Coordinates of C-alpha atoms in Angstrom, one line a residue:
Chain W
M1 CA 123.5 42.3 -61.7
A2 CA 122.5 45.7 -60.4
H3 CA 119.6 44.1 -58.6
K4 CA 121.9 41.6 -57.0
K5 CA 124.2 44.3 -55.8
E6 CA 121.3 46.2 -54.2
M7 CA 120.3 43.0 -52.4
T8 CA 123.8 42.5 -50.9
A9 CA 123.9 46.2 -49.9
K10 CA 120.5 45.8 -48.2
K11 CA 121.6 42.7 -46.5
A12 CA 124.8 44.3 -45.3
A13 CA 122.8 47.3 -44.0
S14 CA 120.5 45.1 -42.1
V15 CA 123.4 43.1 -40.6
S16 CA 125.1 46.3 -39.5
S17 CA 121.9 47.7 -38.0
A18 CA 121.4 44.4 -36.2
V19 CA 124.9 44.7 -34.7
F20 CA 124.3 48.3 -33.8
Y21 CA 121.0 47.3 -32.1
K22 CA 122.7 44.5 -30.1
I23 CA 125.3 46.9 -28.9
F24 CA 122.7 49.5 -28.0
R25 CA 120.7 46.9 -26.1
L26 CA 123.7 45.8 -24.2
F27 CA 124.5 49.4 -23.3
V28 CA 121.1 50.0 -21.9
L29 CA 120.9 46.7 -20.0
I30 CA 124.4 47.1 -18.5
G31 CA 123.6 50.7 -17.5
I32 CA 120.5 49.6 -15.7
S33 CA 122.3 46.7 -14.1
Y34 CA 125.0 49.0 -12.9
V35 CA 122.6 51.4 -11.2
V36 CA 120.6 48.6 -9.6
L37 CA 123.5 46.4 -8.5
Y38 CA 125.9 49.0 -7.2
P39 CA 124.1 49.8 -3.9
I40 CA 123.1 46.2 -3.4
L41 CA 126.6 44.9 -4.0
T42 CA 127.9 47.6 -1.7
M43 CA 125.6 46.3 1.0
I44 CA 126.6 42.6 0.4
L45 CA 130.3 43.3 0.3
Q46 CA 130.3 45.6 3.3
S47 CA 128.4 43.1 5.3
I48 CA 131.2 40.6 4.9
T49 CA 134.0 43.2 5.6
L50 CA 135.6 43.5 9.0
P51 CA 134.3 46.7 10.5
T52 CA 137.8 47.8 11.1
D53 CA 138.6 47.4 7.4
L54 CA 135.5 49.3 6.2
F55 CA 137.3 52.6 5.6
S56 CA 140.7 51.2 4.8
S57 CA 141.9 52.7 1.5
S58 CA 143.2 49.4 0.2
R59 CA 139.6 48.0 0.0
V60 CA 137.7 49.1 -3.1
W61 CA 135.3 46.3 -3.7
I62 CA 136.4 42.9 -2.5
P63 CA 137.3 42.9 1.2
D64 CA 140.8 41.9 2.1
N65 CA 139.7 39.3 4.6
P66 CA 136.1 38.4 4.1
T67 CA 134.4 37.3 7.4
F68 CA 131.1 36.3 8.8
T69 CA 131.8 37.8 12.2
N70 CA 129.2 40.5 11.4
F71 CA 126.6 37.9 10.8
T72 CA 127.4 35.9 14.0
H73 CA 127.5 39.0 16.1
C74 CA 124.3 40.4 14.6
L75 CA 122.4 37.2 15.1
K76 CA 123.2 37.2 18.8
Y77 CA 120.5 39.8 19.5
F78 CA 118.7 39.9 16.2
K79 CA 115.9 37.3 16.7
Y80 CA 115.8 36.4 13.1
G81 CA 113.9 33.1 13.0
E82 CA 111.1 34.3 15.3
H83 CA 110.3 37.4 13.4
V84 CA 110.7 35.8 10.0
W85 CA 108.1 33.2 11.0
I86 CA 105.7 36.0 12.0
T87 CA 106.2 37.7 8.7
V88 CA 105.9 34.5 6.7
Q89 CA 102.5 33.9 8.3
I90 CA 101.4 37.5 7.6
A91 CA 102.6 37.5 4.0
A92 CA 101.3 34.1 3.1
I93 CA 97.8 34.5 4.5
S94 CA 97.4 38.1 3.3
T95 CA 98.7 37.3 -0.1
L96 CA 96.3 34.3 -0.5
C97 CA 93.3 36.4 0.6
Q98 CA 94.4 39.3 -1.5
V99 CA 94.9 37.4 -4.7
A100 CA 91.6 35.5 -4.4
V101 CA 89.6 38.6 -3.6
S102 CA 91.1 41.0 -6.0
S103 CA 90.9 38.6 -8.9
L104 CA 87.2 38.0 -8.1
V105 CA 86.5 41.7 -7.9
G106 CA 88.6 42.3 -11.0
Y107 CA 86.7 39.6 -12.9
G108 CA 83.3 41.0 -11.8
L109 CA 84.3 44.4 -13.0
A110 CA 85.8 43.2 -16.3
R111 CA 83.0 40.9 -17.4
Y112 CA 79.7 41.9 -15.8
R113 CA 78.3 45.3 -16.9
F114 CA 76.1 45.5 -13.8
K115 CA 74.5 48.9 -12.8
G116 CA 77.2 50.9 -11.1
N117 CA 80.1 49.1 -12.6
T118 CA 81.8 52.4 -13.4
L119 CA 81.1 53.7 -9.9
V120 CA 82.7 50.6 -8.2
F121 CA 85.7 51.0 -10.5
M122 CA 86.0 54.6 -9.5
M123 CA 85.8 53.5 -5.9
V124 CA 88.7 51.1 -6.6
I125 CA 90.8 54.0 -8.0
L126 CA 89.9 56.1 -5.0
T127 CA 91.3 53.5 -2.6
I128 CA 94.6 53.6 -4.5
I129 CA 94.8 57.4 -4.6
V130 CA 94.0 58.5 -1.0
P131 CA 97.2 58.3 1.0
V132 CA 97.0 55.7 3.8
Q133 CA 98.0 58.1 6.5
T134 CA 94.5 59.7 6.3
A135 CA 92.8 56.6 7.6
Q136 CA 95.3 55.7 10.3
I137 CA 93.9 57.5 13.3
P138 CA 90.3 56.6 12.7
M139 CA 91.3 53.0 11.9
Y140 CA 93.3 52.9 15.2
V141 CA 90.1 53.8 17.1
D142 CA 88.2 51.2 15.0
Y143 CA 90.6 48.4 15.6
Q144 CA 90.8 49.0 19.2
K145 CA 87.1 48.3 19.6
F146 CA 86.4 46.3 16.5
D147 CA 82.6 45.4 16.4
F148 CA 82.5 43.3 13.2
F149 CA 81.1 46.1 11.1
G150 CA 78.3 47.0 13.4
I151 CA 77.2 43.4 14.2
G152 CA 78.8 43.7 17.6
K153 CA 76.8 46.8 18.2
V154 CA 73.5 45.1 17.3
I155 CA 74.4 42.3 19.7
G156 CA 74.9 45.0 22.3
W157 CA 71.3 46.0 22.0
F158 CA 70.2 42.6 23.2
T159 CA 72.9 41.8 25.7
G160 CA 73.5 45.2 27.1
T161 CA 77.3 45.3 26.4
P162 CA 78.3 45.6 22.8
L163 CA 80.6 42.8 21.5
T164 CA 83.9 44.3 20.6
V165 CA 87.4 42.8 20.1
N166 CA 90.7 44.6 20.4
L167 CA 92.5 43.8 17.1
L168 CA 95.5 45.9 17.8
N169 CA 98.7 43.9 17.9
T170 CA 97.1 40.9 16.3
K171 CA 97.7 39.8 12.7
W172 CA 94.1 40.5 11.9
V173 CA 95.0 44.1 11.1
Y174 CA 96.6 42.6 8.0
Y175 CA 94.1 39.8 7.2
I176 CA 90.8 41.7 7.4
P177 CA 91.7 44.4 4.9
A178 CA 93.3 41.8 2.6
M179 CA 90.1 39.7 2.7
L180 CA 88.0 42.7 1.8
G181 CA 90.0 44.0 -1.0
V182 CA 91.4 47.1 0.7
G183 CA 94.8 45.7 1.8
I184 CA 98.2 47.0 0.7
N185 CA 97.9 47.8 -3.0
S186 CA 94.7 45.9 -3.4
G187 CA 93.2 48.5 -5.6
L188 CA 96.2 48.2 -8.0
Y189 CA 95.7 44.4 -8.2
I190 CA 92.0 44.8 -8.8
F191 CA 92.8 47.2 -11.6
L192 CA 95.4 44.8 -13.0
F193 CA 93.1 41.8 -12.9
R194 CA 90.4 43.8 -14.5
Q195 CA 92.7 44.9 -17.4
F196 CA 93.9 41.4 -18.0
F197 CA 90.5 39.7 -17.9
K198 CA 89.2 42.4 -20.2
G199 CA 91.9 41.5 -22.6
M200 CA 90.9 37.8 -22.7
P201 CA 88.8 36.5 -25.6
K202 CA 85.2 35.9 -24.6
D203 CA 84.9 32.7 -26.7
L204 CA 86.4 30.5 -24.1
E205 CA 83.9 31.6 -21.4
D206 CA 81.0 31.3 -23.8
A207 CA 82.2 27.7 -24.6
G208 CA 82.2 27.0 -20.8
R209 CA 78.7 28.4 -20.4
V210 CA 77.5 26.3 -23.2
D211 CA 78.9 23.3 -21.4
G212 CA 76.9 24.2 -18.3
C213 CA 79.4 26.0 -16.1
N214 CA 78.0 28.6 -13.7
A215 CA 79.6 32.0 -13.2
L216 CA 82.0 30.9 -10.5
Q217 CA 82.9 27.8 -12.4
V218 CA 83.7 29.8 -15.5
Y219 CA 86.0 32.0 -13.5
L220 CA 87.7 29.1 -11.7
R221 CA 88.0 26.6 -14.5
I222 CA 88.5 28.9 -17.5
M223 CA 89.8 32.3 -16.4
V224 CA 92.2 31.3 -13.7
P225 CA 94.1 28.6 -15.6
N226 CA 94.4 30.9 -18.6
T227 CA 95.8 33.9 -16.7
K228 CA 98.2 32.1 -14.5
P229 CA 101.1 34.5 -15.2
V230 CA 99.0 37.4 -13.9
F231 CA 98.2 35.5 -10.8
V232 CA 101.8 34.6 -10.2
T233 CA 102.8 38.3 -10.7
V234 CA 100.2 39.6 -8.3
A235 CA 101.0 37.0 -5.7
L236 CA 104.6 37.8 -5.9
L237 CA 104.1 41.5 -5.7
S238 CA 101.6 41.1 -2.9
A239 CA 103.9 38.9 -0.9
I240 CA 106.7 41.4 -1.4
F241 CA 104.7 44.4 -0.3
Y242 CA 103.3 42.6 2.8
W243 CA 106.8 41.4 3.6
N244 CA 108.3 44.9 3.3
D245 CA 105.5 46.7 5.0
S246 CA 106.5 48.8 8.0
V247 CA 103.7 51.4 7.8
I248 CA 100.7 49.3 9.0
S249 CA 102.8 47.3 11.5
G250 CA 104.3 50.6 12.7
M251 CA 100.8 51.8 13.5
F252 CA 98.9 48.7 14.6
L253 CA 101.4 46.0 15.4
N254 CA 104.2 47.5 17.3
I255 CA 104.8 45.4 20.4
T256 CA 108.4 44.1 20.0
E257 CA 107.5 40.4 20.2
N258 CA 104.9 40.7 17.4
M259 CA 106.8 42.8 15.0
P260 CA 107.2 41.7 11.4
I261 CA 110.7 41.5 10.2
M262 CA 111.0 44.9 8.5
L263 CA 109.7 46.9 11.4
Y264 CA 111.8 44.8 13.8
T265 CA 114.9 45.5 11.8
E266 CA 114.1 49.2 11.9
F267 CA 113.5 48.9 15.6
I268 CA 116.7 47.0 16.4
M269 CA 119.0 48.9 14.1
D270 CA 118.5 52.1 15.9
P271 CA 121.7 53.7 17.3
S272 CA 119.9 54.5 20.5
Y273 CA 118.9 50.9 21.1
T274 CA 120.4 49.5 24.2
G275 CA 122.1 46.6 22.4
Y276 CA 124.3 49.1 20.7
T277 CA 126.2 50.7 23.6
G278 CA 129.8 50.3 22.9
V279 CA 129.5 49.4 19.2
T280 CA 131.6 51.5 16.8
P281 CA 129.8 53.3 13.9
E282 CA 131.5 51.0 11.4
Q283 CA 130.4 47.9 13.1
F284 CA 126.9 49.3 13.4
K285 CA 126.8 50.0 9.7
A286 CA 128.1 46.6 8.8
E287 CA 125.5 45.0 11.0
T288 CA 122.7 47.1 9.7
Y289 CA 123.5 45.8 6.2
V290 CA 123.6 42.2 7.6
A291 CA 120.2 42.7 9.2
L292 CA 118.7 44.2 6.0
L293 CA 120.1 41.4 3.8
L294 CA 118.8 38.8 6.1
A295 CA 115.4 40.5 6.2
V296 CA 115.1 40.5 2.4
A297 CA 116.7 37.1 1.8
P298 CA 113.5 35.1 2.0
L299 CA 112.0 37.4 -0.7
M300 CA 115.0 36.6 -3.0
I301 CA 114.3 32.9 -2.5
L302 CA 110.7 33.4 -3.2
Y303 CA 111.5 35.3 -6.4
I304 CA 113.9 32.6 -7.6
I305 CA 111.1 30.0 -7.0
C306 CA 108.5 32.1 -8.8
Q307 CA 110.7 33.2 -11.6
K308 CA 110.2 30.1 -13.7
F309 CA 106.5 30.6 -13.6
F310 CA 106.8 34.2 -13.9
T311 CA 109.0 34.5 -16.9
E312 CA 108.8 31.3 -18.9
C313 CA 105.5 29.5 -18.4
M314 CA 103.5 31.8 -20.5
D315 CA 102.7 29.5 -23.3
R316 CA 99.2 30.5 -24.2
S317 CA 98.4 27.5 -26.3
G318 CA 94.9 27.3 -24.9
I319 CA 93.8 30.5 -26.5
K320 CA 93.4 31.0 -30.2
G321 CA 91.2 33.9 -31.2
Chain H
M1 CA 67.5 40.5 -30.7
K2 CA 66.0 43.9 -30.4
K3 CA 63.0 42.6 -28.6
E4 CA 65.2 40.9 -26.1
K5 CA 67.1 44.1 -25.4
K6 CA 63.8 46.0 -24.8
K7 CA 62.6 43.3 -22.4
R8 CA 65.8 43.5 -20.4
T9 CA 65.5 47.2 -19.8
Y10 CA 62.2 46.8 -18.1
K11 CA 63.7 44.7 -15.3
L12 CA 65.2 46.8 -12.5
I13 CA 67.9 44.4 -11.6
T14 CA 69.0 41.6 -14.0
R15 CA 70.7 38.3 -13.4
T16 CA 73.9 39.8 -14.7
D17 CA 73.7 42.6 -12.2
I18 CA 73.3 40.2 -9.3
I19 CA 76.2 38.0 -10.3
G20 CA 78.3 41.1 -10.9
Y21 CA 77.4 42.4 -7.4
L22 CA 78.3 39.1 -5.9
F23 CA 81.7 39.2 -7.5
V24 CA 82.5 42.7 -6.1
L25 CA 80.8 42.2 -2.8
P26 CA 83.9 41.7 -0.7
F27 CA 85.4 44.9 -2.0
L28 CA 82.1 46.8 -1.4
I29 CA 82.1 45.7 2.3
G30 CA 85.8 46.6 2.6
F31 CA 85.3 49.9 0.9
L32 CA 82.3 50.8 3.1
F33 CA 83.7 49.9 6.5
L34 CA 87.5 50.0 6.1
F35 CA 87.8 52.8 3.7
L36 CA 84.8 55.1 3.6
K37 CA 84.1 55.1 7.3
P38 CA 87.6 56.2 8.3
M39 CA 87.6 58.6 5.4
V40 CA 84.4 60.2 6.5
T41 CA 85.8 60.5 10.0
S42 CA 88.8 62.2 8.6
V43 CA 86.6 64.6 6.6
I44 CA 84.8 65.4 9.8
Y45 CA 88.1 66.0 11.5
S46 CA 89.0 68.4 8.7
F47 CA 86.1 70.7 9.7
H48 CA 87.2 70.8 13.3
K49 CA 90.0 71.9 15.4
I50 CA 91.3 69.0 17.5
T51 CA 93.3 69.2 20.6
F52 CA 94.2 66.4 23.0
G53 CA 93.2 67.1 26.6
E54 CA 93.0 65.0 29.7
S55 CA 89.7 63.6 28.7
G56 CA 90.8 62.5 25.3
M57 CA 90.1 64.2 22.0
I58 CA 88.4 67.6 22.1
M59 CA 86.8 68.7 18.9
E60 CA 85.9 72.3 18.2
K61 CA 83.9 73.2 15.1
V62 CA 85.7 75.6 12.8
G63 CA 84.0 75.1 9.4
L64 CA 86.1 75.6 6.3
E65 CA 88.9 77.3 8.3
N66 CA 91.4 74.4 7.7
Y67 CA 90.8 74.4 4.0
R68 CA 91.1 78.2 3.8
Y69 CA 94.4 78.0 5.6
A70 CA 95.7 75.3 3.4
L71 CA 94.9 77.2 0.2
F72 CA 95.6 80.8 1.2
G73 CA 97.4 80.9 4.6
D74 CA 100.0 78.2 4.2
A75 CA 102.3 79.4 1.4
K76 CA 104.4 76.2 1.6
F77 CA 101.6 73.8 0.9
F78 CA 100.5 75.5 -2.3
K79 CA 104.1 76.0 -3.5
E80 CA 105.0 72.4 -3.0
L81 CA 101.9 71.3 -4.9
L82 CA 102.9 73.3 -7.9
T83 CA 106.5 72.1 -7.8
I84 CA 105.4 68.5 -7.6
G85 CA 103.0 69.0 -10.5
G86 CA 105.8 70.5 -12.6
T87 CA 108.5 67.9 -12.0
V88 CA 106.3 64.8 -11.9
V89 CA 104.8 65.1 -15.4
V90 CA 108.2 64.8 -17.2
K91 CA 109.3 62.1 -14.9
I92 CA 106.1 60.0 -15.5
L93 CA 106.5 60.3 -19.3
V94 CA 110.2 59.2 -19.1
I95 CA 109.3 56.3 -16.8
M96 CA 106.6 55.2 -19.1
F97 CA 108.8 55.2 -22.3
M98 CA 111.7 53.7 -20.5
S99 CA 109.8 50.9 -18.9
I100 CA 108.1 49.9 -22.2
F101 CA 111.4 50.0 -23.9
V102 CA 113.1 47.9 -21.2
A103 CA 110.2 45.4 -21.2
L104 CA 110.5 45.0 -25.0
L105 CA 114.2 44.4 -24.6
L106 CA 113.7 41.9 -21.8
N107 CA 110.9 40.1 -23.8
Q108 CA 113.3 39.2 -26.5
K109 CA 115.4 36.0 -26.5
F110 CA 119.1 36.6 -25.9
P111 CA 121.7 35.2 -23.7
G112 CA 121.6 36.6 -20.1
R113 CA 118.0 37.6 -20.3
L114 CA 117.2 35.8 -17.1
F115 CA 120.0 37.7 -15.3
F116 CA 118.8 41.1 -16.5
R117 CA 115.2 40.3 -15.6
T118 CA 116.2 39.5 -12.1
V119 CA 118.2 42.7 -11.9
M120 CA 115.2 44.6 -13.1
F121 CA 113.1 43.0 -10.3
L122 CA 115.6 43.8 -7.5
P123 CA 114.4 47.4 -7.0
V124 CA 110.9 46.1 -6.2
I125 CA 112.4 43.8 -3.5
F126 CA 114.9 46.3 -2.1
G127 CA 112.4 49.2 -2.3
A128 CA 111.2 48.7 1.2
D129 CA 110.8 51.8 3.3
T130 CA 113.0 50.2 6.0
I131 CA 115.9 49.5 3.6
L132 CA 115.8 53.0 2.1
K133 CA 115.5 54.6 5.6
L134 CA 118.3 52.6 7.1
F135 CA 120.5 53.0 4.1
I136 CA 120.2 56.8 4.4
E137 CA 120.9 56.6 8.1
T138 CA 124.0 54.5 7.9
D139 CA 125.3 56.3 4.9
A140 CA 125.2 59.5 6.7
Y141 CA 128.7 58.4 7.8
Q142 CA 129.9 58.4 4.2
S143 CA 128.0 61.6 3.4
L144 CA 126.9 60.0 0.1
S145 CA 123.3 60.9 0.5
G146 CA 121.8 64.3 -0.2
S147 CA 119.2 63.0 -2.6
S148 CA 115.9 61.9 -1.1
N149 CA 116.7 58.4 -2.2
A150 CA 120.0 57.1 -0.9
F151 CA 120.0 54.3 -3.5
V152 CA 119.6 56.8 -6.3
S153 CA 122.4 59.0 -5.0
V154 CA 124.7 55.9 -4.9
G155 CA 123.5 55.2 -8.4
Q156 CA 124.5 58.7 -9.4
S157 CA 128.0 58.1 -8.3
A158 CA 127.9 54.8 -10.2
T159 CA 126.8 56.5 -13.4
G160 CA 129.5 59.1 -12.8
F161 CA 131.9 56.3 -13.6
L162 CA 130.2 55.7 -16.9
Q163 CA 130.4 59.4 -17.7
E164 CA 134.1 59.4 -17.0
L165 CA 134.6 56.4 -19.2
I166 CA 132.8 58.1 -22.1
Q167 CA 134.7 61.3 -21.6
S168 CA 138.0 59.4 -21.5
F169 CA 137.5 58.5 -25.2
G170 CA 138.1 62.2 -25.9
F171 CA 136.1 62.8 -29.0
F172 CA 132.9 64.8 -29.0
S173 CA 133.5 65.4 -25.4
D174 CA 130.9 68.2 -25.1
M175 CA 128.2 66.3 -26.9
M176 CA 129.1 63.1 -25.0
S177 CA 128.9 64.8 -21.7
T178 CA 125.5 66.2 -22.3
F179 CA 124.4 62.8 -23.6
S180 CA 125.8 61.0 -20.6
E181 CA 124.2 63.6 -18.3
Y182 CA 120.8 62.6 -19.7
A183 CA 121.7 58.9 -19.7
K184 CA 122.6 59.2 -16.1
K185 CA 119.3 60.8 -15.2
I186 CA 117.4 58.2 -17.1
F187 CA 119.3 55.3 -15.5
D188 CA 118.6 56.7 -12.1
L189 CA 114.9 56.2 -12.7
T190 CA 115.6 52.5 -12.9
W191 CA 114.9 52.3 -9.2
E192 CA 111.4 53.6 -9.7
M193 CA 110.2 51.5 -12.6
G194 CA 110.6 47.9 -11.5
I195 CA 106.8 47.2 -11.2
Q196 CA 106.1 48.9 -14.5
V197 CA 108.6 46.8 -16.4
I198 CA 107.1 43.6 -14.8
L199 CA 103.6 44.6 -15.7
F200 CA 104.7 45.4 -19.3
I201 CA 106.5 42.0 -19.6
V202 CA 103.3 40.2 -18.4
G203 CA 101.3 42.4 -20.8
L204 CA 103.6 41.6 -23.7
Q205 CA 103.4 37.9 -23.0
A206 CA 99.6 38.1 -22.9
I207 CA 99.6 39.0 -26.6
P208 CA 98.9 35.7 -28.5
S209 CA 101.9 34.6 -30.5
Y210 CA 99.8 33.6 -33.6
L211 CA 99.4 37.3 -34.3
Y212 CA 103.1 37.7 -34.7
E213 CA 103.3 34.6 -36.9
V214 CA 100.7 36.1 -39.2
C215 CA 102.7 39.3 -39.4
E216 CA 105.8 37.4 -40.3
M217 CA 104.0 35.6 -43.0
E218 CA 102.5 38.7 -44.4
G219 CA 106.0 40.2 -44.5
A220 CA 105.5 43.1 -42.1
T221 CA 108.6 44.8 -40.8
K222 CA 109.3 44.8 -37.1
W223 CA 108.5 48.5 -36.9
E224 CA 105.0 47.9 -38.4
T225 CA 104.5 44.9 -36.2
F226 CA 105.1 47.0 -33.2
W227 CA 102.7 49.7 -34.1
K228 CA 100.0 47.5 -35.6
I229 CA 100.1 44.6 -33.1
T230 CA 102.2 45.2 -30.0
F231 CA 101.3 48.8 -29.2
P232 CA 97.5 48.5 -29.5
L233 CA 97.3 45.2 -27.6
L234 CA 99.6 46.6 -25.0
S235 CA 97.4 49.7 -24.5
P236 CA 95.4 48.2 -21.5
T237 CA 98.7 47.7 -19.8
I238 CA 99.9 51.1 -20.7
L239 CA 96.8 52.6 -19.1
L240 CA 97.3 50.5 -16.0
C241 CA 101.0 51.5 -15.7
L242 CA 100.3 55.1 -16.5
I243 CA 97.7 55.3 -13.7
Y244 CA 100.0 53.4 -11.3
T245 CA 103.0 55.7 -12.1
V246 CA 100.9 58.8 -11.6
I247 CA 99.6 57.6 -8.3
E248 CA 103.0 56.2 -7.2
N249 CA 104.7 59.5 -8.0
F250 CA 102.1 61.6 -6.1
N251 CA 101.9 59.3 -3.1
S252 CA 105.6 58.3 -2.6
S253 CA 107.6 60.4 -0.2
N254 CA 107.3 63.8 -1.8
E255 CA 107.2 67.1 0.2
V256 CA 103.4 67.3 0.4
V257 CA 103.1 63.7 1.8
K258 CA 105.9 64.4 4.2
M259 CA 104.1 67.6 5.3
I260 CA 100.9 65.6 5.8
S261 CA 102.6 62.9 7.8
E262 CA 104.2 65.5 10.0
N263 CA 101.0 67.3 10.7
M264 CA 99.3 64.0 11.5
G265 CA 101.2 64.0 14.7
H266 CA 100.1 67.3 16.2
R267 CA 97.5 69.0 13.9
I268 CA 95.3 66.1 12.7
H269 CA 92.5 68.4 11.5
Y270 CA 94.8 70.4 9.3
A271 CA 96.6 67.2 8.0
C272 CA 93.1 65.8 7.1
A273 CA 92.2 69.0 5.2
Q274 CA 95.5 68.9 3.3
T275 CA 95.1 65.2 2.5
W276 CA 91.6 65.8 1.1
L277 CA 92.7 68.7 -1.1
Y278 CA 95.6 66.7 -2.3
S279 CA 93.6 63.6 -3.0
I280 CA 90.9 65.4 -4.8
I281 CA 93.5 67.0 -7.1
V282 CA 95.2 63.6 -7.8
F283 CA 91.8 61.9 -8.3
L284 CA 90.8 64.5 -10.9
L285 CA 94.1 64.2 -12.6
V286 CA 93.8 60.4 -12.7
M287 CA 90.3 60.5 -14.0
I288 CA 91.2 62.9 -16.8
I289 CA 94.1 60.6 -17.8
Y290 CA 91.8 57.6 -17.6
G291 CA 89.1 59.3 -19.6
I292 CA 91.5 60.2 -22.4
V293 CA 93.6 57.1 -22.6
S294 CA 90.9 54.5 -22.0
R295 CA 89.1 55.7 -25.2
K296 CA 92.2 54.7 -27.2
T297 CA 92.6 51.4 -25.4
V298 CA 92.0 48.3 -27.5
Y299 CA 90.9 44.9 -26.1
L300 CA 91.4 41.7 -27.9
D301 CA 87.9 40.4 -28.6

């Protein structure tokens, strides 16, 4: 009898602790959501508020008369489609290169204990640590007279004039570093891939080798399919960082027609910009929000597409010990 | 087995070495030409005094003068370095604990999980420099800003609401206000831990589910399962996130980085010297953390 009582008491305790835990979890998640959503909702709601209503005291959250006039007015001079297309190209190609290269490098670092492995790994960390600003001025000089890593110079010994190309204001300022593992956040992705590949059991690869796969085949046919979530994560992050970049473009790609969307938004949404003479501060503010929302909208769509992969398709049935 | 090992050491470069080098080759080329070369140039700059004349850049050799000035002449640089060092450490630890915790929550199955995951991801998307910059500029009208991060300051006013709500209950108002003060500070970090939470979720999902099934069968409690299975197998991700958080906190817009960017415009040589001092300090710090933590890291083998 006493034993039974103890059991019910234990059960009751575990139920109450479970309820407490659920409340606690909800508290944490709602707190986070509040902090994250507040500024974003502010942006969204103010972008559909009439500029004249922006500071009216009757409006707290939902505008009295929601309108899209801010959007239509903004799109008159905000060449959205053009610059989004430029950015899509940059983000897609750079992401593809970056994912391919950083996963290969990460795999090499994780699985091959070649001489100097640690040194290469330290080099990777160094590329993450040194602030990008350091390299900007020397890189500017380099890109202006890009000689294909010295090949152009060698050609110059024979032809008399060194072969150089001006890469400034071309998309190559994004593609070349991405291809060579030194693009935006490349070091981080190499590190990430290395960590995850290291965490994979070696048996599968051994099985592949026994079946006659070479090193590249082992990587392509065994490692890649089994670490899909990591690939999707890196691709998503990479695309976001290329999309949102305004540092590289601000330095090397700053002719108005060639600007990626973020830099373009920054450029257009400048109070001193000529398109803004005669616009009230309220309208300027509302339209800045419109422009920013439009600029990140494709990323939201990308996230929604990737989310399924990213959060749910992580069934690791292929790996057992 | 022993014999084979001995044989291998005689060879200068083995097959494994060659394949390994081939895998990392793209990075090595990139590192050499797109990282090391500009970096060496900037080191050279840091030993000179650079002025822009009519005929372009004029370089004048000054030796270690720039470094000496950064360390002993420029009181602001050294002071900011110390301030950052002090504040960042606590922040990094809180971000780490918080992001592991949130990732664990979001890895569970409960209604609304997809919504909360999306919310957690939004700071990564909305974290673009452009958005933060324009948000600050436009919000100057409302004088909401004042913090370096406009989003955070808006968040602060948001959590102020939470604080009021708690206080309106009346009881334990002192304790509750201290509590909500801390809760507010922790929640404000949400904007800086999006990537960490994502990495942790991916890391958690990389842990094979059969290990948990075994635990359940053996009758281990959730607490034991966490410390015996989740934590050790998550340790590679913890290492990754820790390094990322350290670097992110040192490289994001803090006073030193701002100072360097400003100096890049007119005193390149001094900015380069500052960058190098700063980078060496961060590099040493990261290496120390890596050395300590990587020894405790466990890989599933």
